[in-house]
CSV table of C-alpha atoms in Angstrom, one decimal:
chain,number,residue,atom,x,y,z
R,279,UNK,CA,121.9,113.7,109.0
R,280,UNK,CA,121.5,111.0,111.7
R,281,UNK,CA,121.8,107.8,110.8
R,282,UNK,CA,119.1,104.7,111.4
R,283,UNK,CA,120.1,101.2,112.3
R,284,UNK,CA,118.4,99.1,110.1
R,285,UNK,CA,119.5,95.7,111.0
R,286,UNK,CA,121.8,92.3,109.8
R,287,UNK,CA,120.9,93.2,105.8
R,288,UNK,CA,119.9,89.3,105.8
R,289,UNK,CA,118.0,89.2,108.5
R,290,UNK,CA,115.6,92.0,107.5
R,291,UNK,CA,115.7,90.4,103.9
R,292,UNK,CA,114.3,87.0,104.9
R,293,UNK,CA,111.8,88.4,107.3
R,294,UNK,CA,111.0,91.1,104.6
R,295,UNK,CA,110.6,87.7,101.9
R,296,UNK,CA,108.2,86.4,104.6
R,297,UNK,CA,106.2,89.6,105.3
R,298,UNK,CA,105.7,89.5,100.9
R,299,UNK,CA,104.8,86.0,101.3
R,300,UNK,CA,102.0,86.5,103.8
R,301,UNK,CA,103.6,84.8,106.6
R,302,UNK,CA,104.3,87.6,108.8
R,303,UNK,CA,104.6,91.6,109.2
R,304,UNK,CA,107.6,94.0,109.7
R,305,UNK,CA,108.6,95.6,112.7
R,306,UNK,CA,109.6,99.0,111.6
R,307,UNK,CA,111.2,101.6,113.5
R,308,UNK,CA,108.7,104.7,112.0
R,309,UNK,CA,109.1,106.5,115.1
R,310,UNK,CA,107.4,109.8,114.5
R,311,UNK,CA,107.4,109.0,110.7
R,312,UNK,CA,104.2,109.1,108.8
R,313,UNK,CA,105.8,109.2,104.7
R,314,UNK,CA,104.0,106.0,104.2
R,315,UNK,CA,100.5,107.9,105.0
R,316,UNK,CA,100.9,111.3,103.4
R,317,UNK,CA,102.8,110.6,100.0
R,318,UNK,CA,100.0,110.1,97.7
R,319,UNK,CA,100.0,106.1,97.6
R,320,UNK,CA,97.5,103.9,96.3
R,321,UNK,CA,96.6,101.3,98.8
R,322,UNK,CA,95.7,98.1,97.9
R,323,UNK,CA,93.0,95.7,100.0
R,324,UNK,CA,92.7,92.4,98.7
R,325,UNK,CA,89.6,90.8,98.5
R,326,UNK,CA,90.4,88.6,101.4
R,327,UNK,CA,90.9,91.4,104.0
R,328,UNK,CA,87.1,91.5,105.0
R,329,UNK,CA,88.1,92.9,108.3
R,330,UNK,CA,90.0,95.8,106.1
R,331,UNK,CA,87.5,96.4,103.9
R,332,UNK,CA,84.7,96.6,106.5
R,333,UNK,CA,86.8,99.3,108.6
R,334,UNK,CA,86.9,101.3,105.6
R,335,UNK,CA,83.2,100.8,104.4
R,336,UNK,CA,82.0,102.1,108.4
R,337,UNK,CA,84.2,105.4,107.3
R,338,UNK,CA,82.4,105.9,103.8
R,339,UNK,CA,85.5,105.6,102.1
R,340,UNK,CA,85.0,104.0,98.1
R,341,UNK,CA,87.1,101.5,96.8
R,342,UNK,CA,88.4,101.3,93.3
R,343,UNK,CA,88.9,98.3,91.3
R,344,UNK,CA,92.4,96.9,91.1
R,345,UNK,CA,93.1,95.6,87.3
R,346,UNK,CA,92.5,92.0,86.7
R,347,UNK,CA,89.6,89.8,88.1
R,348,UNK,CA,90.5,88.8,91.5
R,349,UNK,CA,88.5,91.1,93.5
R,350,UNK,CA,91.3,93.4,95.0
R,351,UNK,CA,91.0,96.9,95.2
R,352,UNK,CA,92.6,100.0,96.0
R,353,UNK,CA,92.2,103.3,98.1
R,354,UNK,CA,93.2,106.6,97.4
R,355,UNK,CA,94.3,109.4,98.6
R,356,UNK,CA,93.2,112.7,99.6
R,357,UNK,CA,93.9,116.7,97.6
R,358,UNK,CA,97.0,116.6,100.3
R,359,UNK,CA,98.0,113.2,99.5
R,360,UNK,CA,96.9,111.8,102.8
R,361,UNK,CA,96.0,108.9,102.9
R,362,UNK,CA,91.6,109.0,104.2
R,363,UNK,CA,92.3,107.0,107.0
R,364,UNK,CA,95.3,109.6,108.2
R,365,UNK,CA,93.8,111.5,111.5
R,366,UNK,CA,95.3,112.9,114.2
R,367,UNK,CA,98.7,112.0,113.3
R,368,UNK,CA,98.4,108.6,112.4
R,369,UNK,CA,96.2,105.5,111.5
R,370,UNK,CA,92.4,105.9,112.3
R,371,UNK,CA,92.1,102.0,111.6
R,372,UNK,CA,95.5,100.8,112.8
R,373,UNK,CA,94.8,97.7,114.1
R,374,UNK,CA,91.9,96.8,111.1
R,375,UNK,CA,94.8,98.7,108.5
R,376,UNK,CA,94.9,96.7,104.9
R,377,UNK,CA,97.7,94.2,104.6
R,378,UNK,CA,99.8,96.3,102.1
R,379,UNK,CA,100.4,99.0,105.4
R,380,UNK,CA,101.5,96.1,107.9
R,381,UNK,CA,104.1,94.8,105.3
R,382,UNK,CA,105.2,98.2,103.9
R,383,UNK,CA,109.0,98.8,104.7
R,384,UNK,CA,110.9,101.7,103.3
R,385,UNK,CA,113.8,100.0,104.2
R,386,UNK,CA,113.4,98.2,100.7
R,387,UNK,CA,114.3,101.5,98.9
R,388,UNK,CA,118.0,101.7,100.4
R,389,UNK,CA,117.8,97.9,100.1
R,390,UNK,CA,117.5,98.0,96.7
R,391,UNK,CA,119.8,101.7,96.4
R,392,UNK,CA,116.6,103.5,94.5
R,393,UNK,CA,114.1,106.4,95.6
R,394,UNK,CA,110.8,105.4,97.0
R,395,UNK,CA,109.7,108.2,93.8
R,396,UNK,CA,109.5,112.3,93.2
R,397,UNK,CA,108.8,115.3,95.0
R,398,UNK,CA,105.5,113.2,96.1
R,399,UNK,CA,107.6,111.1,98.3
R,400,UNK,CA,110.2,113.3,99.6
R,401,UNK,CA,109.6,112.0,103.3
R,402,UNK,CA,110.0,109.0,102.3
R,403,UNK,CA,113.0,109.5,100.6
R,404,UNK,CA,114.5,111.6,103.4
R,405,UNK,CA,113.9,108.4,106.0
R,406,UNK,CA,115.6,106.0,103.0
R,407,UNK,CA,118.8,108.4,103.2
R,408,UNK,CA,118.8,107.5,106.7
R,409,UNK,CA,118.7,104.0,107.1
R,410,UNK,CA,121.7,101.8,107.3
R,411,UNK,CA,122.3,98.3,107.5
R,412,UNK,CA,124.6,96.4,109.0
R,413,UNK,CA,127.0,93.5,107.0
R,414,UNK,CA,128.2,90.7,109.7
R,415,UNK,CA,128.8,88.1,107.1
R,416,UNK,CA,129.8,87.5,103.6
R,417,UNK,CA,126.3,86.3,103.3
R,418,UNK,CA,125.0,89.8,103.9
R,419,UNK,CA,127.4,92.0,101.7
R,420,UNK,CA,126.5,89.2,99.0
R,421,UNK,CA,122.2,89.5,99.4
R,422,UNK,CA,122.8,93.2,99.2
R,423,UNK,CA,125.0,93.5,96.0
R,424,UNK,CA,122.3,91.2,94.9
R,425,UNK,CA,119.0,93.1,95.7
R,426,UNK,CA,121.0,95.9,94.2
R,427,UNK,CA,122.0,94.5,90.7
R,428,UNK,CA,118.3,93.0,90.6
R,429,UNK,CA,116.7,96.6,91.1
R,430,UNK,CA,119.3,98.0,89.0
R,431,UNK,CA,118.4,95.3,86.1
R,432,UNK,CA,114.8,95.9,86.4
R,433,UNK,CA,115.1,99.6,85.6
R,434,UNK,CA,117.5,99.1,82.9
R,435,UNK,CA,115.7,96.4,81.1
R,436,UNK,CA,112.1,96.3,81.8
R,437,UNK,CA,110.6,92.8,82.3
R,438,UNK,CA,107.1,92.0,80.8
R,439,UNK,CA,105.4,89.3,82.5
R,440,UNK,CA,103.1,86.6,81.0
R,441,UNK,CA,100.2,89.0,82.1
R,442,UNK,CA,101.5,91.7,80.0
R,443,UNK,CA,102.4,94.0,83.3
R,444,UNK,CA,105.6,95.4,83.5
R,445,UNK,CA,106.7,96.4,86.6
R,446,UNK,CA,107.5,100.5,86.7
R,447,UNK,CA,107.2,102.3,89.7
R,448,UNK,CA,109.7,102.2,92.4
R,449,UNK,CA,107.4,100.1,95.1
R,450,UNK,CA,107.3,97.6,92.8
R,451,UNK,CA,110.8,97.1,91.6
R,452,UNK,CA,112.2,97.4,95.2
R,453,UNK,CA,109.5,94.6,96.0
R,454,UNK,CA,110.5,92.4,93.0
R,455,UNK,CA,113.9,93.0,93.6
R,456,UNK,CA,113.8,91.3,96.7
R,457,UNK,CA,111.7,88.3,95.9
R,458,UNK,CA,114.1,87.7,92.7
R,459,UNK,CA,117.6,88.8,94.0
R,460,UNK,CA,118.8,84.8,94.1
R,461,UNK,CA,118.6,85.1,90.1
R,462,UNK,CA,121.7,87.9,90.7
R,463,UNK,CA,123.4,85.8,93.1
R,464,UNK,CA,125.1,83.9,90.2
R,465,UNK,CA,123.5,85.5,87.1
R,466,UNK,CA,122.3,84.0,83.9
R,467,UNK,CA,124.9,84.7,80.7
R,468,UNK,CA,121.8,86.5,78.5
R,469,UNK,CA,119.5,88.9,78.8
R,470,UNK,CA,117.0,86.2,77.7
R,471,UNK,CA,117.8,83.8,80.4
R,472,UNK,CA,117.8,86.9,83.3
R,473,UNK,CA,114.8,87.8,82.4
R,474,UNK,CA,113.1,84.2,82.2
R,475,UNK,CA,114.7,83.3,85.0
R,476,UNK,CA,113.5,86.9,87.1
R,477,UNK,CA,109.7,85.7,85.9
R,478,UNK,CA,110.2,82.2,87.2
R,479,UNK,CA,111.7,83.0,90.5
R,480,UNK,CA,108.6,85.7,90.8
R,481,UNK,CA,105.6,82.8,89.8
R,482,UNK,CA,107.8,80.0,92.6
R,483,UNK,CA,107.8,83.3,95.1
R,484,UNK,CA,103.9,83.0,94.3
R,485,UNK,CA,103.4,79.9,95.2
R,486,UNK,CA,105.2,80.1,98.6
């Protein structure tokens, strides 16, 4: 199996925090790569992304409504899994693609030492055996062991938020891993506290 660079482990963290945040996109090596298109995802275009949602009105493609009452959506996915924009190898909208596409990262999977999911996402999961990042600094080994004991906590001891939602499939605890890994930098002495603190370090990462 050949190996992929993927980077200083805190360099691609804080630029991974700032693609989350809104304040800027991920340059991923995909190569030839196209896990993120074909493995049955649900997509989701916030009401915002008028551009996005436009693109994908022009194609005929419907929209279903994301849960909650802020006017997001989400797209689906063909009998193959393919995502309806897929064609001829890649993105049909590419430079009009939804926000979630520009700041998806597999690299957050081996970040956070978990599957991107099942059978369903085998690519994926073949590209996340792959990557691996590189530890200059004592700052880097410690961000890692933290994304890591985050993700690991989030499985082990699900989390319900204020909103009831507790976080479940592997996008979203790699994701929430990474916004919340400070809380495992030094962690609290309960599970009380971690999990209070994991729900205030996600509404702060909110506000950002």
């Amino acid at each position: 199996m050949n190996e992929l660079p993927a980077g200083n482990f805190s360099e691609w963290l804080r630029a991974m925090r700032a693609a989350l945040a809104g304040t800027g996109g991920m340059d991923v090596a995909c190569g030839d790569c196209v896990g993120c298109c074909t493995s049955s995802y649900y997509i989701k275009v916030r009401a915002h992304e008028t551009d996005a949602r436009e693109a994908l009105r022009e194609r005929g493609v419907a929209l279903e409504p994301a849960p909650g009452d802020r006017g997001d959506s989400y797209m689906g996915f063909d009998e193959r899994g393919h995502c309806p924009m897929f064609a001829g190898g890649g993105c049909s909208i590419y430079s009009r693609r939804p926000d979630t596409c520009r700041t998806y990262d597999c690299r957050v999977f081996s970040a956070a030492g978990i599957p991107a999911g099942d059978d369903d996402k085998s690519v994926i999961n073949a590209r996340v055996a792959r990557w691996r990042f590189e530890y200059p600094t004592d700052t880097d080994r410690d961000e890692q062991r933290a994304v890591r004991a985050a993700a690991a906590y989030l499985r082990q001891h699900p989390v319900r938020f204020p909103s009831g939602r507790i976080p479940s499939r592997p996008a979203e605890i790699a994701v929430l891993a990474v916004k919340t890994y400070a809380v495992f930098l030094d962690p609290p002495p309960t599970d009380a506290a971690t999990k209070a603190a994991i729900v205030q370090a996600t509404r702060e990462f909110g506000r950002r």
